[in-house]
XYZ file of N, CA and C in Angstrom:
438
model
N 13.588 -76.046 272.485
C 14.696 -76.811 272.998
C 15.888 -75.864 273.159
N 16.599 -76.051 274.220
C 17.777 -75.235 274.474
C 18.949 -75.747 273.632
N 19.896 -74.864 273.362
C 21.026 -75.207 272.496
C 21.848 -76.369 273.055
N 22.100 -76.376 274.369
C 22.898 -77.462 274.937
C 22.159 -78.799 274.829
N 20.825 -78.787 274.882
C 20.047 -80.014 274.718
C 20.154 -80.522 273.281
N 20.102 -79.585 272.331
C 20.246 -79.938 270.913
C 21.612 -80.589 270.675
N 22.664 -79.979 271.216
C 24.018 -80.525 271.051
C 24.129 -81.908 271.685
N 23.491 -82.072 272.825
C 23.511 -83.352 273.524
C 22.853 -84.446 272.664
N 21.717 -84.127 272.069
C 21.023 -85.092 271.213
C 21.840 -85.419 269.963
N 22.428 -84.389 269.363
C 23.240 -84.611 268.160
C 24.461 -85.462 268.474
N 25.073 -85.215 269.626
C 26.231 -86.017 270.023
C 25.804 -87.463 270.226
N 24.644 -87.656 270.802
C 24.136 -89.009 271.064
C 23.933 -89.796 269.773
N 23.332 -89.188 268.762
C 23.050 -89.925 267.528
C 24.301 -90.114 266.666
N 25.290 -89.255 266.852
C 26.517 -89.370 266.045
C 27.617 -90.150 266.742
N 27.365 -90.585 267.960
C 28.345 -91.371 268.710
C 28.587 -92.698 268.004
N 29.832 -93.123 267.958
C 30.202 -94.354 267.261
C 29.435 -95.570 267.790
N 29.292 -95.677 269.083
C 28.661 -96.850 269.677
C 27.188 -96.621 269.994
N 26.563 -95.687 269.326
C 25.168 -95.345 269.632
C 24.226 -96.522 269.436
N 24.523 -97.402 268.496
C 23.594 -98.491 268.194
C 23.778 -99.709 269.091
N 24.823 -99.720 269.907
C 25.052 -100.861 270.786
C 23.883 -100.966 271.756
N 23.227 -102.108 271.739
C 22.090 -102.333 272.610
C 20.793 -101.698 272.128
N 20.837 -100.990 271.020
C 19.634 -100.334 270.500
C 18.762 -101.356 269.771
N 17.477 -101.118 269.822
C 16.526 -101.983 269.126
C 16.158 -101.380 267.781
N 15.894 -102.249 266.844
C 15.350 -101.811 265.559
C 13.870 -101.555 265.791
N 13.362 -100.397 265.390
C 11.929 -100.103 265.604
C 11.038 -101.121 264.892
N 9.907 -101.443 265.530
C 8.950 -102.363 264.901
C 8.500 -101.825 263.552
N 8.093 -100.564 263.556
C 7.618 -99.919 262.331
C 8.133 -98.487 262.328
N 8.291 -97.959 261.120
C 8.790 -96.593 260.979
C 8.150 -95.968 259.754
N 7.865 -94.678 259.851
C 7.288 -93.948 258.731
C 8.441 -93.392 257.897
N 8.587 -93.892 256.677
C 9.662 -93.461 255.778
C 9.038 -92.892 254.520
N 9.295 -91.604 254.283
C 8.775 -90.931 253.101
C 7.253 -91.070 253.005
N 6.591 -90.993 254.145
C 5.140 -91.046 254.167
C 4.556 -92.443 254.090
N 5.395 -93.458 254.112
C 4.925 -94.836 254.029
C 5.411 -95.591 255.256
N 4.493 -96.274 255.926
C 4.881 -97.042 257.106
C 5.489 -98.367 256.675
N 6.648 -98.662 257.256
C 7.385 -99.888 256.941
C 7.529 -100.690 258.222
N 7.259 -101.988 258.142
C 7.512 -102.883 259.270
C 9.003 -103.187 259.273
N 9.766 -102.260 259.836
C 11.223 -102.298 259.714
C 11.838 -103.524 260.363
N 11.446 -103.844 261.575
C 12.055 -104.992 262.267
C 11.813 -106.281 261.488
N 10.569 -106.503 261.038
C 10.262 -107.710 260.272
C 11.073 -107.767 258.986
N 11.173 -106.619 258.295
C 11.933 -106.567 257.039
C 13.394 -106.933 257.273
N 14.014 -106.315 258.275
C 15.438 -106.568 258.544
C 15.656 -108.027 258.931
N 14.811 -108.563 259.808
C 15.003 -109.949 260.233
C 14.712 -110.937 259.108
N 13.761 -110.608 258.243
C 13.473 -111.474 257.090
C 14.697 -111.552 256.178
N 15.300 -110.406 255.903
C 16.471 -110.377 255.020
C 17.687 -110.985 255.725
N 17.880 -110.640 256.980
C 19.060 -111.103 257.724
C 19.024 -112.614 257.949
N 17.845 -113.183 258.062
C 17.701 -114.622 258.285
C 18.369 -115.408 257.153
N 18.418 -114.823 255.982
C 19.002 -115.493 254.812
C 20.518 -115.436 254.807
N 21.121 -114.535 255.534
C 22.566 -114.356 255.647
C 23.194 -113.769 254.379
N 22.530 -113.928 253.251
C 23.008 -113.316 252.010
C 21.810 -112.690 251.310
N 22.089 -111.816 250.387
C 21.015 -111.159 249.648
C 20.880 -111.843 248.288
N 19.791 -112.562 248.064
C 19.583 -113.165 246.740
C 19.461 -112.079 245.682
N 19.829 -112.405 244.462
C 19.843 -111.402 243.405
C 18.476 -110.747 243.217
N 17.395 -111.466 243.402
C 16.060 -110.900 243.244
C 15.700 -109.897 244.330
N 16.330 -109.991 245.482
C 16.044 -109.110 246.612
C 17.017 -107.944 246.705
N 18.099 -107.996 245.963
C 19.157 -106.987 246.086
C 18.631 -105.578 245.859
N 17.815 -105.395 244.811
C 17.282 -104.058 244.503
C 16.370 -103.560 245.623
N 15.552 -104.440 246.149
C 14.651 -104.077 247.248
C 15.437 -103.643 248.492
N 16.494 -104.376 248.812
C 17.318 -104.043 249.980
C 18.051 -102.727 249.754
N 18.608 -102.530 248.571
C 19.320 -101.281 248.280
C 18.375 -100.084 248.329
N 17.167 -100.254 247.819
C 16.170 -99.176 247.868
C 15.799 -98.869 249.320
N 15.644 -99.903 250.129
C 15.311 -99.712 251.546
C 16.434 -98.973 252.265
N 17.681 -99.355 251.992
C 18.816 -98.678 252.638
C 18.873 -97.212 252.220
N 18.637 -96.944 250.950
C 18.650 -95.564 250.459
C 17.561 -94.737 251.140
N 16.360 -95.297 251.240
C 15.254 -94.593 251.887
C 15.515 -94.383 253.373
N 16.119 -95.367 254.019
C 16.439 -95.227 255.439
C 17.492 -94.146 255.662
N 18.492 -94.088 254.789
C 19.519 -93.039 254.910
C 18.898 -91.650 254.725
N 18.008 -91.533 253.750
C 17.338 -90.259 253.492
C 16.492 -89.860 254.703
N 15.755 -90.816 255.239
C 14.910 -90.541 256.405
C 15.755 -90.160 257.615
N 16.885 -90.837 257.792
C 17.798 -90.508 258.894
C 18.271 -89.066 258.782
N 18.678 -88.677 257.587
C 19.172 -87.321 257.352
C 18.080 -86.283 257.633
N 16.867 -86.545 257.181
C 15.767 -85.607 257.416
C 15.480 -85.453 258.910
N 15.508 -86.561 259.629
C 15.262 -86.498 261.071
C 16.397 -85.775 261.789
N 17.612 -86.015 261.351
C 18.769 -85.331 261.936
C 18.670 -83.828 261.696
N 18.271 -83.429 260.493
C 18.121 -82.007 260.179
C 17.016 -81.359 261.002
N 15.973 -82.126 261.310
C 14.913 -81.570 262.170
C 15.454 -81.268 263.560
N 16.352 -82.115 264.047
C 16.964 -81.834 265.353
C 17.882 -80.621 265.240
N 18.688 -80.574 264.172
C 19.663 -79.489 264.005
C 18.997 -78.138 263.777
N 17.987 -78.091 262.931
C 17.434 -76.818 262.474
C 16.060 -76.482 263.035
N 15.274 -77.496 263.296
C 13.876 -77.263 263.617
C 13.638 -76.695 265.004
N 12.581 -75.964 265.089
C 12.126 -75.459 266.378
C 11.196 -76.527 266.954
N 11.791 -77.454 267.642
C 11.029 -78.564 268.211
C 11.268 -78.618 269.712
N 10.390 -79.324 270.386
C 10.554 -79.483 271.826
C 11.654 -80.512 272.100
N 12.158 -80.483 273.322
C 13.185 -81.459 273.707
C 12.610 -82.876 273.621
N 11.348 -83.053 273.998
C 10.716 -84.370 273.952
C 10.656 -84.894 272.520
N 10.288 -84.006 271.577
C 10.253 -84.406 270.168
C 11.668 -84.716 269.680
N 12.662 -83.941 270.136
C 14.058 -84.200 269.786
C 14.524 -85.549 270.302
N 14.114 -85.892 271.531
C 14.445 -87.203 272.100
C 13.846 -88.321 271.245
N 12.604 -88.128 270.862
C 11.913 -89.114 270.032
C 12.629 -89.286 268.688
N 13.015 -88.180 268.077
C 13.745 -88.241 266.803
C 15.097 -88.911 266.980
N 15.808 -88.571 268.046
C 17.123 -89.168 268.305
C 17.005 -90.677 268.478
N 16.007 -91.110 269.221
C 15.786 -92.544 269.429
C 15.500 -93.241 268.106
N 14.687 -92.604 267.255
C 14.363 -93.215 265.966
C 15.587 -93.245 265.049
N 16.449 -92.234 265.132
C 17.666 -92.212 264.319
C 18.587 -93.359 264.720
N 18.720 -93.583 266.002
C 19.558 -94.692 266.480
C 18.975 -96.022 266.002
N 17.651 -96.157 266.017
C 17.009 -97.370 265.509
C 17.232 -97.559 264.017
N 17.171 -96.466 263.268
C 17.449 -96.525 261.825
C 18.895 -96.946 261.598
N 19.817 -96.372 262.373
C 21.232 -96.744 262.252
C 21.436 -98.230 262.542
N 20.726 -98.733 263.529
C 20.829 -100.158 263.887
C 20.354 -101.012 262.725
N 19.250 -100.634 262.107
C 18.727 -101.371 260.955
C 19.702 -101.300 259.782
N 20.250 -100.110 259.532
C 21.217 -99.957 258.438
C 22.460 -100.813 258.679
N 22.947 -100.847 259.915
C 24.112 -101.686 260.234
C 23.820 -103.150 259.933
N 22.644 -103.617 260.311
C 22.277 -105.011 260.063
C 22.210 -105.296 258.564
N 21.643 -104.370 257.798
C 21.532 -104.569 256.347
C 22.875 -104.454 255.651
N 23.761 -103.596 256.154
C 25.081 -103.419 255.538
C 25.965 -104.656 255.729
N 25.715 -105.432 256.777
C 26.546 -106.596 257.066
C 26.258 -107.771 256.146
N 25.145 -107.714 255.442
C 24.802 -108.800 254.526
C 25.681 -108.727 253.292
N 26.002 -109.874 252.761
C 26.810 -109.873 251.548
C 25.951 -110.337 250.380
N 26.071 -109.632 249.278
C 25.285 -110.021 248.101
C 25.827 -111.316 247.497
N 24.944 -112.075 246.924
C 25.343 -113.330 246.302
C 24.839 -113.343 244.872
N 25.738 -113.580 243.960
C 25.367 -113.768 242.569
C 25.445 -115.268 242.318
N 24.319 -115.938 242.445
C 24.300 -117.397 242.387
C 24.752 -117.934 241.038
N 24.394 -117.258 239.956
C 24.818 -117.734 238.636
C 26.337 -117.702 238.505
N 26.931 -116.592 238.910
C 28.380 -116.460 238.819
C 29.065 -117.488 239.712
N 28.529 -117.664 240.918
C 29.102 -118.632 241.844
C 29.010 -120.043 241.272
N 27.893 -120.374 240.623
C 27.726 -121.692 240.012
C 28.709 -121.872 238.857
N 28.917 -120.837 238.043
C 29.876 -120.914 236.937
C 31.293 -121.133 237.444
N 31.674 -120.419 238.492
C 33.009 -120.565 239.074
C 33.184 -121.979 239.614
N 32.167 -122.480 240.305
C 32.231 -123.832 240.863
C 32.334 -124.879 239.756
N 31.577 -124.686 238.682
C 31.612 -125.626 237.562
C 32.988 -125.634 236.892
N 33.580 -124.460 236.715
C 34.912 -124.376 236.114
C 35.947 -125.067 237.001
N 35.846 -124.874 238.302
C 36.780 -125.523 239.227
C 36.597 -127.038 239.197
N 35.356 -127.493 239.133
C 35.090 -128.937 239.054
C 35.663 -129.516 237.764
N 35.481 -128.809 236.653
C 36.002 -129.258 235.373
C 37.534 -129.387 235.415
N 38.181 -128.388 236.022
C 39.639 -128.382 236.125
C 40.127 -129.567 236.971
N 39.456 -129.806 238.092
C 39.833 -130.946 238.949
C 39.628 -132.266 238.211
N 38.548 -132.382 237.474
C 38.243 -133.604 236.734
C 39.304 -133.860 235.652
N 39.686 -132.819 234.929
C 40.711 -132.979 233.885
C 42.046 -133.379 234.507
N 42.397 -132.785 235.623
C 43.648 -133.138 236.308
C 43.599 -134.601 236.746
N 42.478 -135.042 237.286
C 42.313 -136.425 237.700
C 42.468 -137.375 236.513
N 41.814 -137.030 235.400
C 41.906 -137.887 234.210
C 43.338 -137.988 233.697
N 44.046 -136.868 233.659
C 45.439 -136.877 233.208
C 46.296 -137.750 234.112
N 46.090 -137.638 235.413
C 46.855 -138.460 236.352
C 46.494 -139.930 236.182
N 45.220 -140.229 236.043
C 44.764 -141.615 235.928
C 45.260 -142.263 234.638
N 45.373 -141.484 233.591
C 45.813 -142.015 232.311
C 47.326 -141.911 232.122
N 48.007 -141.381 233.143
C 49.457 -141.278 233.085
C 49.943 -140.190 232.157
N 49.194 -139.143 231.997
C 49.552 -138.075 231.064
C 49.816 -136.757 231.790
N 50.168 -136.808 233.044
C 50.352 -135.597 233.851
C 51.354 -134.630 233.243
N 52.465 -135.078 232.753
C 53.495 -134.171 232.228
C 53.412 -133.966 230.735
N 52.315 -134.275 230.112
C 52.199 -134.250 228.657
C 51.939 -132.855 228.100
N 51.886 -131.838 228.941
C 51.673 -130.479 228.455
C 50.269 -130.241 227.976
N 49.355 -131.099 228.331
C 47.950 -130.883 227.995
C 47.592 -131.287 226.591
N 48.508 -131.863 225.809
C 48.197 -132.214 224.429
C 47.377 -133.505 224.352
N 47.384 -134.281 225.421
C 46.615 -135.503 225.409
C 47.370 -136.650 224.771
N 48.595 -136.430 224.315
C 49.405 -137.488 223.682
C 50.545 -137.877 224.607
N 50.952 -139.098 224.486
C 52.084 -139.553 225.293
C 53.382 -139.154 224.614
N 54.400 -138.817 225.424
C 55.698 -138.417 224.832
C 56.419 -139.546 224.178
């Protein structure tokens, strides 16, 4: 591959809007293991949040994808590869970036903590209602009438 072709490919994968319109690859070989990447991303994304049981799996997948992206990028930067192989690597890097963007947009959910917060808020509203109903709103919380 010629130097200007290498620079062109590197610019393409590092461009801010490189993932716009890009597809997530159906499957990708990551660390010697084939992953059904598109199915995995859509399965997780369909939930809109990451359940606590899946959080570790998603974080591990993101870490492996970042590592694989870096290795592929280094092959373009350093390796003696053909332009066609460089194009293939660049396309796969953009697909990995697209998958990472989709996974990064998910927000983790700690259901236990959320339930505790909701229960505390419900308890507070209930106590306020009872104080108002019993005419003890200004009693300072002692439960006794002035």
